[in-house]
């Protein structure tokens, strides 16, 4: 396995950890608020800051993955556009799709 491929896999794994962390923190922030009007505002603010940090880190990692994909496009020759897009799915396209699906599921399950 090449160094470039390992770096892409590492970025994808880090992005997925950020997705899991933001969804877990959202669940915990929601759990800290009671529907009767009472809430632990300090806990709620703490988990919301974790959500913000994990989303910022996710987007930074995603931009790095996009730039790495562009760099790989310059170095490697892809025979067709279909092969190039298939190469982008696990690295660039899948993590934001999972993030969006997770947040949609979180909102729907509320």
Short mmCIF file of C-alpha atoms in Angstrom, two decimals:
data_model
loop_
_atom_site.label_atom_id
_atom_site.label_comp_id
_atom_site.label_asym_id
_atom_site.label_seq_id
_atom_site.Cartn_x
_atom_site.Cartn_y
_atom_site.Cartn_z
CA UNK A 1 0.00 0.00 0.00
CA UNK A 2 1.40 3.35 -0.98
CA UNK A 3 1.96 6.23 1.40
CA UNK A 4 -0.61 8.34 -0.41
CA UNK A 5 -3.26 5.64 -0.02
CA UNK A 6 -2.44 5.23 3.69
CA UNK A 7 -2.77 8.98 4.20
CA UNK A 8 -6.16 8.95 2.44
CA UNK A 9 -7.37 6.10 4.65
CA UNK A 10 -6.11 7.88 7.77
CA UNK A 11 -7.98 11.06 6.77
CA UNK A 12 -11.17 9.07 6.12
CA UNK A 13 -10.92 7.32 9.48
CA UNK A 14 -10.34 10.64 11.28
CA UNK A 15 -13.34 12.15 9.50
CA UNK A 16 -15.54 9.23 10.56
CA UNK A 17 -14.36 9.64 14.17
CA UNK A 18 -15.36 13.32 13.98
CA UNK A 19 -18.79 12.33 12.63
CA UNK A 20 -19.29 9.85 15.47
CA UNK A 21 -18.07 12.37 18.04
CA UNK A 22 -20.41 15.12 16.84
CA UNK A 23 -23.45 12.83 16.77
CA UNK A 24 -22.65 11.44 20.22
CA UNK A 25 -22.16 14.94 21.63
CA UNK A 26 -25.47 16.03 20.05
CA UNK A 27 -27.21 13.11 21.72
CA UNK A 28 -25.63 13.98 25.07
CA UNK A 29 -26.50 17.68 24.68
CA UNK A 30 -30.09 16.72 23.97
CA UNK A 31 -30.11 14.42 27.00
CA UNK A 32 -28.97 17.28 29.25
CA UNK A 33 -32.14 19.22 28.54
CA UNK A 34 -35.39 18.14 30.06
CA UNK A 35 -38.55 18.72 28.13
CA UNK A 36 -40.27 20.17 31.22
CA UNK A 37 -38.22 23.35 31.04
CA UNK A 38 -35.43 22.37 33.44
CA UNK A 39 -31.99 21.89 32.01
CA UNK A 40 -28.36 21.70 33.00
CA UNK A 41 -27.17 24.63 30.89
CA UNK A 42 -23.50 24.11 31.70
CA UNK A 43 -23.61 20.53 30.41
CA UNK A 44 -25.60 21.64 27.38
CA UNK A 45 -23.04 24.36 26.55
CA UNK A 46 -20.16 21.91 27.05
CA UNK A 47 -21.60 19.33 24.64
CA UNK A 48 -22.48 22.03 22.12
CA UNK A 49 -18.87 23.21 22.15
CA UNK A 50 -17.75 19.61 21.53
CA UNK A 51 -20.14 19.47 18.57
CA UNK A 52 -18.70 22.70 17.16
CA UNK A 53 -15.10 21.55 17.59
CA UNK A 54 -15.72 18.15 16.02
CA UNK A 55 -17.53 19.69 13.04
CA UNK A 56 -14.74 22.23 12.50
CA UNK A 57 -12.15 19.45 12.65
CA UNK A 58 -14.26 17.36 10.26
CA UNK A 59 -14.40 20.13 7.69
CA UNK A 60 -10.68 20.83 7.99
CA UNK A 61 -9.94 17.14 7.45
CA UNK A 62 -12.39 17.02 4.56
CA UNK A 63 -10.71 19.97 2.83
CA UNK A 64 -7.37 18.20 3.33
CA UNK A 65 -8.87 15.07 1.74
CA UNK A 66 -10.12 17.09 -1.24
CA UNK A 67 -6.71 18.70 -1.70
CA UNK A 68 -5.04 15.29 -1.42
CA UNK A 69 -7.44 13.93 -4.05
CA UNK A 70 -6.50 16.80 -6.35
CA UNK A 71 -2.84 16.08 -5.73
CA UNK A 72 -3.41 12.39 -6.51
CA UNK A 73 -5.23 13.40 -9.70
CA UNK A 74 -2.09 15.26 -10.79
CA UNK A 75 0.22 12.34 -9.97
CA UNK A 76 -1.83 9.39 -11.19
CA UNK A 77 -3.40 8.81 -14.55
CA UNK A 78 -6.97 7.60 -14.41
CA UNK A 79 -8.14 5.87 -17.56
CA UNK A 80 -11.69 7.20 -17.35
CA UNK A 81 -13.82 9.64 -15.45
CA UNK A 82 -15.78 6.74 -13.96
CA UNK A 83 -12.61 5.27 -12.43
CA UNK A 84 -11.68 8.67 -10.98
CA UNK A 85 -15.11 9.15 -9.38
CA UNK A 86 -15.01 5.61 -8.00
CA UNK A 87 -11.64 6.50 -6.47
CA UNK A 88 -13.15 9.61 -4.80
CA UNK A 89 -16.10 7.88 -3.11
CA UNK A 90 -14.43 6.51 0.06
CA UNK A 91 -12.10 9.47 0.52
CA UNK A 92 -14.06 12.57 -0.39
CA UNK A 93 -17.72 11.81 -1.00
CA UNK A 94 -18.65 9.23 1.66
CA UNK A 95 -17.75 11.09 4.91
CA UNK A 96 -19.95 14.18 4.23
CA UNK A 97 -22.78 11.90 3.11
CA UNK A 98 -22.53 9.95 6.37
CA UNK A 99 -22.45 13.19 8.36
CA UNK A 100 -25.56 14.49 6.63
CA UNK A 101 -27.37 11.15 7.01
CA UNK A 102 -26.46 11.00 10.69
CA UNK A 103 -27.73 14.50 11.40
CA UNK A 104 -30.93 13.89 9.43
CA UNK A 105 -31.51 10.68 11.38
CA UNK A 106 -30.80 12.53 14.64
CA UNK A 107 -33.36 15.23 13.82
CA UNK A 108 -35.98 12.74 12.65
CA UNK A 109 -35.57 10.53 15.73
CA UNK A 110 -36.01 13.49 18.07
#
